[in-house]
């Protein structure tokens, strides 16, 4: 009997579903749209139908499959209550009881659990990825925003209300750039993919760098991949974007180290594809900010979750984590 | 049979020892000097003698006493290894095995454990103080430096190496004031008692405030208690010191909330005697930095440990925490 878990990733427009084997490989997957109609019961019913279809198809491949449970990663997902709460980019208003509703369709499963996407990624790293043997580590997701999942003594930190791990909203620069949350100077405003673009535009303006290849792109055209490609070509502005992003991220990671003293910090998401361009300055500047007792001790590592399936795989890992209890 | 714990607070010049009852009251206490000779075995032997004397004296008061163990709070104390490591203000060099050595004198006790002073204070708050019913909270000690103890899921956060909880060394102001650790802009450089004095002197210079009562004190004379007394008298510079200290501390506490989402943050130490002068601006500015999901949820509370005995009482609480395991 092969025991597998289902992962569900609730995104703004798309909900991805996959059946994941114990090694973290996606066996089969499917998508439904995340609706704009705002009716949570209808959405969960549609989701349950899609999951049941997927279970059928995986059992056609292999009869000896046991489905252990469903793990869900969702924006503003609250592990304690199994709810999504006031998610700005979803059509469901207020607090919606995802786990409770999904349970009505799957009463026989051992575990149905939900958390936010960055927490799911951290659990994925712990169950299938580079943190298998770690009890204290941190994962940062760099993308449109910056999320984080914190693991202490082998367990995810949820805090008193289920919402811990919002390190993207720590203050790096008092009175600095406006963050998406409207506060000033948050890490997310500097170290997300759009943050890198903001840095590029500030530098173009500062140097009046008409000779940079980035000077030929509009604000809405430019993305972090173009900055990476320009850096590889030796573009000075692009190279400085990585240096500055690393300086800011290093400062933020040092703050996290001073809180939690993790064994390692994993970085996940688009901008990490730039490899040494982002990892080297981040490490250098983190070390600069650390107390002597922490220096040269904390690893900064790329996530070992495969980019394409990471959200599904991370969510499915929640099931295994639940079964440990 | 009354079960009690012994608390030991290792300070730079003085080591305080007390027998603490289950309600957190010190029954008897004593002191020995923390030596400058650097010989750890001799020190531990002297400490063991003093503890044995104290046990004798408490048993004269009450025959039905059972001593459960010894808890030690010490600078750079490492819970995992029971060692003090490279403590800059102690004469013992390198890594010294305090628990192992003390165990040779007290092989029959149920628990002998050590941690740093801020962690001990946090455990004291959990066992005897205001955090009795809390599983997720944080304690900041404001004094010569700023220490912190973090509690997640009912356990202290030690990190992978035993040194977690150094929130005094998170960066508030990039490129700002030099911290005692030589890094720039750390919370401790702004929110400790000396940090408040530094703020006062910056403000005196900024306003050329010859009419402030603080203008009559030398840098070495001024302390945070004088600033408090001046604030009570309505001195504008002193009042602004509290406002600015609260702004910095509030920013730092918000960063901690975004990491851990604690139920409450306890403040401990000299500057907290100023009550609303420090608590009100801290709360106001913390709220300003928080994501909407955290606003108006997190309490900032004064520690309930009695100032005089808090270090002994906190250290003794380690014993009770050990026995929970």
XYZ file of C-alpha atoms in Angstrom:
650
model
C 0.000 0.000 0.000
C 1.429 3.368 -1.070
C 0.383 6.176 1.274
C 0.024 9.557 -0.406
C -1.194 13.070 0.459
C -3.162 15.634 -1.512
C -1.918 19.206 -1.774
C -4.128 22.163 -2.678
C -2.718 25.597 -3.479
C -5.311 28.366 -3.440
C -4.107 31.244 -5.611
C -5.796 34.489 -6.586
C -7.151 33.189 -9.897
C -6.260 29.490 -9.930
C -6.452 26.592 -7.481
C -3.920 23.831 -8.137
C -4.470 20.299 -6.803
C -2.019 17.418 -6.802
C -1.534 13.929 -5.396
C 1.956 13.789 -3.900
C 3.956 10.658 -3.112
C 6.040 10.261 0.075
C 9.157 11.505 -1.739
C 7.479 14.782 -2.687
C 6.786 13.946 -6.345
C 3.503 15.012 -7.889
C 1.825 11.881 -9.303
C -1.172 13.592 -10.931
C -2.429 17.161 -10.832
C -5.301 19.351 -11.910
C -6.582 22.931 -11.729
C -9.854 24.679 -11.098
C -10.324 28.412 -11.182
C -10.497 30.254 -7.878
C -13.891 31.879 -8.424
C -14.807 35.549 -8.263
C -18.400 34.734 -7.177
C -17.532 34.839 -3.477
C -19.660 31.766 -2.595
C -17.387 29.636 -0.441
C -19.740 26.626 -0.208
C -19.994 26.399 -3.983
C -16.225 26.734 -4.356
C -15.514 24.019 -1.784
C -18.062 21.743 -3.427
C -16.367 22.261 -6.831
C -12.972 21.708 -5.205
C -14.173 18.482 -3.578
C -15.445 17.209 -6.958
C -12.066 17.950 -8.567
C -10.208 16.210 -5.737
C -12.452 13.134 -6.053
C -11.809 12.989 -9.816
C -8.081 13.207 -9.155
C -8.239 10.417 -6.581
C -10.076 8.263 -9.134
C -7.415 8.916 -11.772
C -4.513 8.121 -9.454
C -6.193 4.884 -8.394
C -6.424 3.902 -12.060
C -2.632 4.247 -12.198
C -2.070 2.296 -9.012
C -4.748 0.391 -7.102
C -2.705 0.125 -3.931
C -2.959 3.779 -3.032
C -4.125 5.056 0.329
C -5.061 8.747 0.536
C -4.070 10.064 3.961
C -5.438 13.555 3.832
C -5.601 16.986 2.245
C -3.279 19.883 2.976
C -4.212 23.370 1.809
C -1.997 26.414 1.355
C -3.921 29.671 1.059
C -3.341 33.396 1.523
C -4.238 34.461 5.098
C -4.785 30.796 5.933
C -5.140 30.206 9.678
C -3.942 26.779 10.788
C -5.662 26.872 14.185
C -9.161 27.572 12.894
C -8.862 26.087 9.394
C -10.129 29.360 8.003
C -9.098 31.903 5.394
C -9.439 35.328 7.013
C -9.908 38.598 5.135
C -7.732 37.611 2.166
C -7.466 40.772 0.070
C -7.031 38.936 -3.270
C -9.842 36.398 -2.917
C -13.551 36.961 -3.460
C -14.600 35.303 -0.184
C -15.406 37.962 2.375
C -14.455 37.896 6.054
C -13.641 34.561 7.711
C -14.464 31.420 5.662
C -14.333 27.909 7.162
C -12.446 25.978 4.516
C -11.427 22.923 6.563
C -14.861 22.492 8.157
C -16.608 22.699 4.770
C -14.140 20.381 3.033
C -14.512 17.884 5.887
C -18.191 17.455 4.989
C -16.998 15.984 1.657
C -14.125 13.919 3.092
C -15.157 12.701 6.531
C -13.037 9.546 6.283
C -9.580 11.101 5.771
C -7.054 11.103 8.604
C -6.137 14.784 8.216
C -7.492 17.899 6.554
C -5.460 20.987 7.429
C -4.769 24.477 6.133
C -2.092 27.119 6.545
C -0.714 30.017 4.535
C 1.483 29.449 1.489
C 4.840 30.369 3.062
C 4.180 28.110 6.059
C 3.240 25.306 3.670
C 6.527 25.801 1.798
C 8.481 25.575 5.084
C 6.712 22.339 6.017
C 7.412 21.061 2.499
C 11.117 21.798 3.000
C 11.023 19.894 6.292
C 9.128 16.836 5.001
C 10.548 16.456 1.459
C 13.349 19.022 0.996
C 16.609 20.342 2.397
C 15.428 20.683 6.012
C 14.662 16.992 6.602
C 17.146 16.763 9.459
C 16.620 20.241 10.884
C 14.602 21.203 13.947
C 15.238 24.959 13.747
C 15.158 26.703 10.400
C 13.456 29.483 8.501
C 12.189 29.759 4.926
C 11.657 33.038 3.073
C 9.593 33.106 -0.119
C 10.606 35.922 -2.448
C 7.986 36.648 -5.085
C 5.301 39.276 -5.609
C 5.527 39.630 -1.859
C 7.857 38.186 0.768
C 6.472 35.447 3.008
C 8.155 33.362 5.673
C 7.708 30.152 7.604
C 9.525 29.679 10.915
C 10.298 26.283 12.428
C 11.290 25.995 16.102
C 11.918 22.675 17.855
C 10.607 20.835 14.789
C 7.250 22.627 14.736
C 5.969 25.507 12.703
C 5.549 28.739 14.657
C 1.898 29.776 14.386
C 1.845 32.223 17.312
C -1.119 32.752 19.603
C -3.570 33.395 16.758
C -2.220 31.364 13.822
C -0.655 34.302 11.963
C 3.029 34.215 12.958
C 5.783 34.367 10.329
C 5.100 37.663 8.573
C 8.775 38.609 8.348
C 8.186 40.379 5.035
C 6.560 43.111 7.100
C 9.426 43.833 9.477
C 10.831 47.357 9.115
C 14.195 47.613 7.345
C 14.282 51.337 6.630
C 12.330 53.615 9.006
C 10.303 56.016 6.880
C 11.366 54.160 3.731
C 9.450 52.852 0.705
C 5.710 52.301 0.928
C 4.847 48.622 1.311
C 1.750 47.022 -0.223
C 0.301 47.030 3.316
C 0.778 50.864 3.331
C 3.387 50.841 6.127
C 6.789 52.331 5.351
C 10.135 50.629 4.869
C 9.094 46.973 5.132
C 11.398 44.200 3.928
C 8.847 43.204 1.268
C 9.132 46.641 -0.363
C 12.857 46.000 -0.936
C 13.398 42.264 -1.330
C 10.391 41.042 -3.335
C 10.571 40.828 -7.143
C 8.769 44.191 -7.479
C 11.115 45.537 -4.782
C 14.070 44.738 -7.050
C 12.382 46.606 -9.882
C 11.852 49.605 -7.593
C 15.565 49.515 -6.730
C 16.469 49.381 -10.441
C 14.348 52.440 -11.171
C 15.782 54.363 -8.223
C 19.311 53.580 -9.455
C 18.506 54.514 -13.071
C 17.252 57.861 -11.792
C 20.171 58.331 -9.357
C 22.890 57.706 -11.960
C 20.881 59.035 -14.927
C 22.041 55.699 -16.373
C 20.967 56.086 -19.987
C 23.521 53.455 -21.035
C 22.007 50.672 -18.871
C 19.978 48.084 -20.810
C 17.343 48.499 -18.099
C 16.856 52.112 -19.260
C 14.970 50.821 -22.301
C 12.154 49.208 -20.333
C 9.059 50.828 -18.913
C 8.183 50.408 -15.244
C 5.439 47.985 -16.192
C 7.685 46.003 -18.550
C 10.667 45.445 -16.278
C 10.799 42.320 -14.102
C 13.367 40.638 -11.866
C 14.318 38.110 -14.562
C 15.368 40.936 -16.901
C 17.467 42.405 -14.105
C 19.161 39.034 -13.663
C 19.861 38.727 -17.398
C 21.280 42.246 -17.467
C 23.513 41.435 -14.475
C 24.876 38.378 -16.280
C 25.769 40.698 -19.175
C 27.658 42.938 -16.734
C 25.146 45.791 -16.607
C 26.282 47.983 -13.717
C 22.822 49.062 -12.584
C 21.594 45.470 -12.594
C 24.627 44.320 -10.612
C 24.032 47.052 -8.062
C 20.375 46.007 -7.754
C 21.556 42.581 -6.570
C 24.142 44.085 -4.221
C 21.562 46.378 -2.633
C 18.852 43.703 -2.481
C 21.373 41.439 -0.735
C 22.261 44.220 1.693
C 18.620 44.713 2.642
C 17.791 41.022 2.773
C 20.957 40.338 4.782
C 19.922 42.963 7.327
C 16.467 41.400 7.596
C 17.782 37.848 7.889
C 20.168 38.963 10.655
C 17.147 40.260 12.592
C 15.514 36.861 12.193
C 18.709 35.104 13.335
C 18.808 37.317 16.432
C 15.276 36.190 17.198
C 15.492 32.465 16.479
C 19.093 31.341 15.850
C 18.097 28.915 13.086
C 20.441 26.296 11.673
C 19.695 27.490 8.142
C 17.662 29.991 6.173
C 16.126 28.711 2.933
C 15.289 31.110 0.138
C 12.525 30.227 -2.283
C 11.017 31.941 -5.327
C 11.762 33.673 -8.613
C 14.619 35.989 -7.606
C 16.587 33.062 -6.090
C 17.091 31.678 -9.618
C 19.834 34.319 -9.870
C 21.991 32.103 -7.632
C 25.225 33.712 -6.417
C 24.062 37.121 -7.640
C 21.557 37.163 -4.782
C 22.967 34.608 -2.303
C 26.487 36.072 -2.045
C 25.607 39.670 -1.117
C 22.830 38.433 1.167
C 25.235 36.202 3.094
C 27.937 38.908 3.215
C 25.611 41.543 4.620
C 23.853 39.178 7.021
C 27.220 38.288 8.564
C 28.045 41.983 8.960
C 25.004 42.474 11.183
C 25.380 39.364 13.352
C 26.633 39.158 16.927
C 29.952 37.275 17.183
C 28.208 34.183 18.662
C 26.235 33.777 15.400
C 28.915 34.581 12.825
C 29.806 31.896 10.223
C 27.237 29.533 11.730
C 24.021 30.061 9.804
C 23.633 28.664 6.298
C 21.667 30.456 3.580
C 20.446 27.775 1.181
C 18.269 27.540 -1.918
C 15.003 25.689 -1.342
C 15.076 22.117 -2.610
C 11.412 22.162 -3.605
C 10.919 22.153 -7.374
C 9.647 25.603 -8.415
C 6.695 24.463 -10.543
C 5.083 22.107 -8.059
C 6.357 23.629 -4.804
C 3.037 25.108 -3.703
C 1.150 21.817 -4.127
C 3.980 19.798 -2.619
C 4.322 22.144 0.349
C 0.587 22.010 1.034
C 0.582 18.203 0.875
C 3.392 18.104 3.473
C 0.937 19.521 6.023
C -0.781 16.124 5.983
C 2.396 14.287 7.000
C 3.087 16.886 9.685
C -0.437 16.366 11.069
C 0.033 12.595 11.198
C 3.198 13.028 13.314
C 1.006 14.323 16.135
C 6.460 18.333 52.147
C 7.095 21.754 50.584
C 8.915 21.469 47.265
C 11.191 24.411 46.469
C 13.777 25.415 43.855
C 17.072 27.237 44.116
C 17.814 30.184 41.848
C 21.324 31.458 41.102
C 21.952 34.744 39.290
C 25.511 35.127 38.026
C 26.300 38.834 37.647
C 29.509 40.574 36.655
C 30.645 41.212 40.237
C 28.099 39.425 42.396
C 26.372 36.018 42.410
C 22.985 35.995 44.143
C 21.472 32.757 45.440
C 17.975 32.191 46.774
C 15.590 29.435 47.806
C 12.270 30.120 46.092
C 8.883 28.694 47.082
C 6.321 27.467 44.514
C 4.609 30.871 44.494
C 7.820 32.642 43.497
C 8.692 34.098 46.916
C 12.315 34.110 48.036
C 12.455 32.273 51.406
C 16.171 32.875 52.131
C 18.955 34.363 50.054
C 22.688 34.983 50.064
C 25.498 36.403 47.922
C 29.017 35.486 46.991
C 31.269 37.576 44.813
C 31.688 36.531 41.190
C 35.472 36.216 41.240
C 38.012 37.895 38.997
C 40.483 34.970 39.392
C 39.101 33.125 36.358
C 39.244 29.683 38.025
C 35.851 28.134 37.294
C 36.340 25.028 39.463
C 37.159 27.140 42.514
C 34.183 29.398 41.833
C 31.754 26.498 41.460
C 33.119 24.897 44.625
C 32.561 28.171 46.539
C 29.100 28.477 44.995
C 28.243 24.901 46.028
C 29.320 25.636 49.625
C 27.138 28.750 49.717
C 24.155 26.818 48.312
C 24.607 24.053 50.916
C 24.685 26.642 53.709
C 21.513 28.182 52.360
C 19.802 24.790 52.191
C 20.782 24.194 55.830
C 19.343 27.536 56.900
C 16.044 27.010 55.067
C 15.684 23.560 56.631
C 16.084 25.128 60.048
C 13.062 27.292 59.224
C 11.015 24.377 57.926
C 12.019 20.736 58.212
C 9.556 19.561 55.574
C 11.402 21.095 52.635
C 12.380 19.190 49.538
C 14.956 20.848 47.247
C 14.104 19.963 43.652
C 16.998 21.519 41.819
C 19.114 24.514 40.906
C 18.422 26.958 38.087
C 21.136 29.353 36.980
C 20.841 32.556 34.993
C 24.131 33.776 33.549
C 25.371 36.033 30.747
C 25.988 34.000 27.558
C 24.510 30.970 29.315
C 23.803 28.101 26.928
C 20.886 25.923 27.985
C 21.760 22.991 25.704
C 25.326 22.523 26.915
C 25.004 23.955 30.432
C 27.952 26.205 29.681
C 28.816 29.894 29.874
C 30.478 30.774 26.577
C 32.833 33.706 26.026
C 31.047 36.035 28.467
C 32.751 39.406 28.003
C 32.105 40.605 31.585
C 33.198 37.458 33.475
C 36.751 36.350 34.245
C 36.193 32.769 32.998
C 37.716 32.387 29.554
C 36.203 30.474 26.643
C 33.548 27.836 27.335
C 33.082 26.809 30.996
C 30.977 23.801 32.035
C 28.915 25.222 34.881
C 26.167 22.579 35.053
C 28.578 19.634 34.795
C 30.794 21.032 37.560
C 27.881 21.928 39.828
C 26.427 18.447 39.319
C 29.531 16.944 40.977
C 28.428 18.718 44.188
C 24.710 17.975 43.840
C 24.351 14.568 42.205
C 21.030 13.836 43.953
C 18.946 16.781 42.688
C 16.271 16.239 40.063
C 17.378 19.159 37.878
C 20.369 21.443 37.447
C 19.987 23.773 34.451
C 21.351 27.050 33.125
C 20.272 29.691 30.636
C 20.910 33.371 30.069
C 19.343 35.994 32.325
C 16.644 37.214 29.910
C 15.525 33.651 29.183
C 15.400 32.984 32.924
C 13.215 36.071 33.387
C 10.828 34.821 30.667
C 10.550 31.417 32.331
C 10.016 33.178 35.656
C 7.133 35.128 34.106
C 5.648 31.844 32.818
C 5.990 29.893 36.076
C 5.280 32.563 38.709
C 4.259 35.784 36.922
C 1.875 37.301 34.415
C 2.348 34.681 31.702
C 1.059 31.699 33.706
C -1.709 30.965 31.211
C 0.194 31.922 28.067
C 1.797 29.623 25.524
C 3.139 32.339 23.206
C 4.693 35.463 24.663
C 7.860 37.498 24.690
C 9.748 39.274 27.474
C 12.156 42.164 26.919
C 14.554 43.194 29.700
C 15.516 46.860 29.497
C 18.618 47.639 31.546
C 22.286 48.255 30.817
C 21.564 46.225 27.692
C 18.372 44.852 26.169
C 17.768 41.128 26.461
C 14.806 39.022 25.414
C 13.240 35.647 26.059
C 10.839 34.179 23.493
C 8.221 31.549 24.324
C 6.543 29.563 21.538
C 4.043 26.760 22.151
C 4.843 26.895 25.878
C 8.585 26.387 25.461
C 11.483 28.792 25.438
C 13.050 29.319 22.014
C 16.721 28.332 22.266
C 17.421 27.964 18.544
C 19.729 25.380 17.036
C 22.689 26.358 19.261
C 21.109 27.620 22.494
C 21.561 31.336 21.772
C 18.213 32.466 20.354
C 16.437 35.537 21.723
C 18.963 38.308 21.132
C 16.343 40.824 19.998
C 18.355 43.679 21.509
C 20.677 43.243 18.549
C 18.143 43.610 15.762
C 18.748 46.653 13.556
C 16.362 49.576 14.089
C 18.254 52.322 12.280
C 20.572 51.262 9.437
C 23.884 53.037 9.939
C 22.671 54.420 13.273
C 24.226 54.570 16.760
C 27.089 52.261 17.636
C 25.949 49.364 19.800
C 28.091 47.852 22.569
C 28.653 44.927 20.170
C 30.142 47.478 17.666
C 27.377 46.996 15.055
C 25.356 50.047 14.067
C 21.772 50.957 14.860
C 20.790 48.066 17.138
C 17.712 48.262 19.346
C 19.884 48.073 22.468
C 21.657 51.305 21.486
C 18.283 53.120 21.618
C 16.050 51.350 24.146
C 18.404 50.395 27.007
C 18.870 52.731 29.991
C 22.125 54.096 28.489
C 20.279 54.377 25.150
C 17.800 56.758 26.795
C 20.701 58.833 28.102
C 22.171 58.973 24.599
C 18.819 60.199 23.288
C 18.697 62.870 25.999
C 22.146 64.154 25.057
C 21.305 64.180 21.354
C 18.158 66.198 22.105
C 19.998 68.633 24.405
C 22.462 69.244 21.589
C 19.751 69.443 18.906
C 17.626 72.026 20.744
C 20.563 73.691 22.542
C 18.214 73.154 25.501
C 20.016 75.114 28.197
C 16.741 75.433 30.152
C 16.257 71.658 30.536
C 17.058 70.308 34.017
C 18.983 67.563 32.213
C 21.392 70.234 30.915
C 22.947 70.430 34.393
C 24.170 66.826 34.436
C 27.338 65.410 32.947
C 27.158 62.421 30.591
C 28.471 60.197 33.347
C 26.052 61.581 35.935
C 22.816 61.295 33.994
C 20.745 58.095 34.276
C 17.308 56.950 33.140
C 15.790 57.553 36.598
C 16.720 61.255 36.383
C 15.119 61.433 32.960
C 11.945 59.948 34.409
C 11.911 62.431 37.293
C 12.445 65.298 34.871
C 9.586 64.037 32.686
C 7.267 63.994 35.717
C 8.204 67.650 36.294
C 7.234 68.397 32.691
C 10.742 68.820 31.264
C 10.300 68.913 27.500
C 13.549 67.153 26.627
C 12.837 64.358 29.108
C 9.302 63.931 27.760
C 10.663 63.697 24.227
C 13.196 61.069 25.339
C 10.292 58.840 26.369
C 8.382 59.555 23.155
C 11.397 58.680 21.008
C 12.350 55.633 23.075
C 8.767 54.403 22.704
C 8.913 55.010 18.954
C 12.070 52.921 18.613
C 10.923 50.199 20.983
C 7.527 50.084 19.280
C 9.209 49.574 15.913
C 11.316 46.756 17.351
C 8.395 45.071 19.092
C 6.400 45.192 15.847
C 9.230 43.285 14.148
C 9.025 40.666 16.890
C 5.233 40.456 16.520
C 5.635 39.909 12.776
C 7.949 37.010 13.572
C 6.069 35.312 16.408
C 2.587 36.773 16.889
C 2.769 36.548 20.686
C -0.246 36.991 22.956
C 1.643 39.558 25.019
C 4.980 41.318 25.331
C 6.260 41.817 28.879
C 8.686 44.627 29.648
C 11.061 44.247 32.567
C 13.791 46.425 34.080
C 14.612 49.903 35.355
C 13.133 52.072 32.585
C 9.744 50.323 32.902
C 9.318 51.942 36.343
C 8.336 55.043 34.349
C 4.984 53.352 33.641
C 2.795 55.161 31.113
C 5.685 57.415 30.107
C 7.284 54.448 28.394
C 4.361 52.020 27.858
C 2.035 54.487 26.081
C 4.383 55.652 23.286
C 5.692 52.097 22.857
C 2.182 50.737 22.344
C 1.176 53.614 20.047
C 4.197 53.203 17.778
C 4.061 49.398 17.767
C 0.464 49.551 16.534
C 1.491 51.961 13.762
C 3.910 49.371 12.352
C 1.641 46.302 12.567
C -0.205 44.561 9.759
C -3.994 44.883 10.118
C -4.311 41.230 11.263
C -2.202 42.057 14.356
C -3.597 45.464 15.281
C -5.179 45.905 18.759
C -4.469 42.265 19.594
C -1.094 42.215 21.332
C -0.786 43.364 24.931
C 2.297 45.197 26.233
C 2.462 44.468 29.957
C 4.804 45.193 32.856
C 6.548 42.120 34.198
C 4.961 40.767 37.384
C 8.297 39.610 38.820
C 9.410 41.740 41.777
C 12.389 43.863 40.628
C 14.757 43.072 43.524
C 14.482 39.288 43.427
C 13.525 38.794 39.785
C 16.861 37.372 38.649
C 16.940 34.725 41.404
C 13.246 33.944 40.976
C 13.564 33.675 37.196
C 16.539 31.347 37.486
C 14.701 29.126 39.974
C 11.772 28.819 37.538
C 14.088 26.884 35.202
C 13.884 23.996 37.674
C 10.086 23.799 37.464
C 10.263 24.029 33.668
C 12.752 21.117 33.624
C 10.478 18.980 35.783
C 7.602 19.467 33.318
C 9.579 17.396 30.821
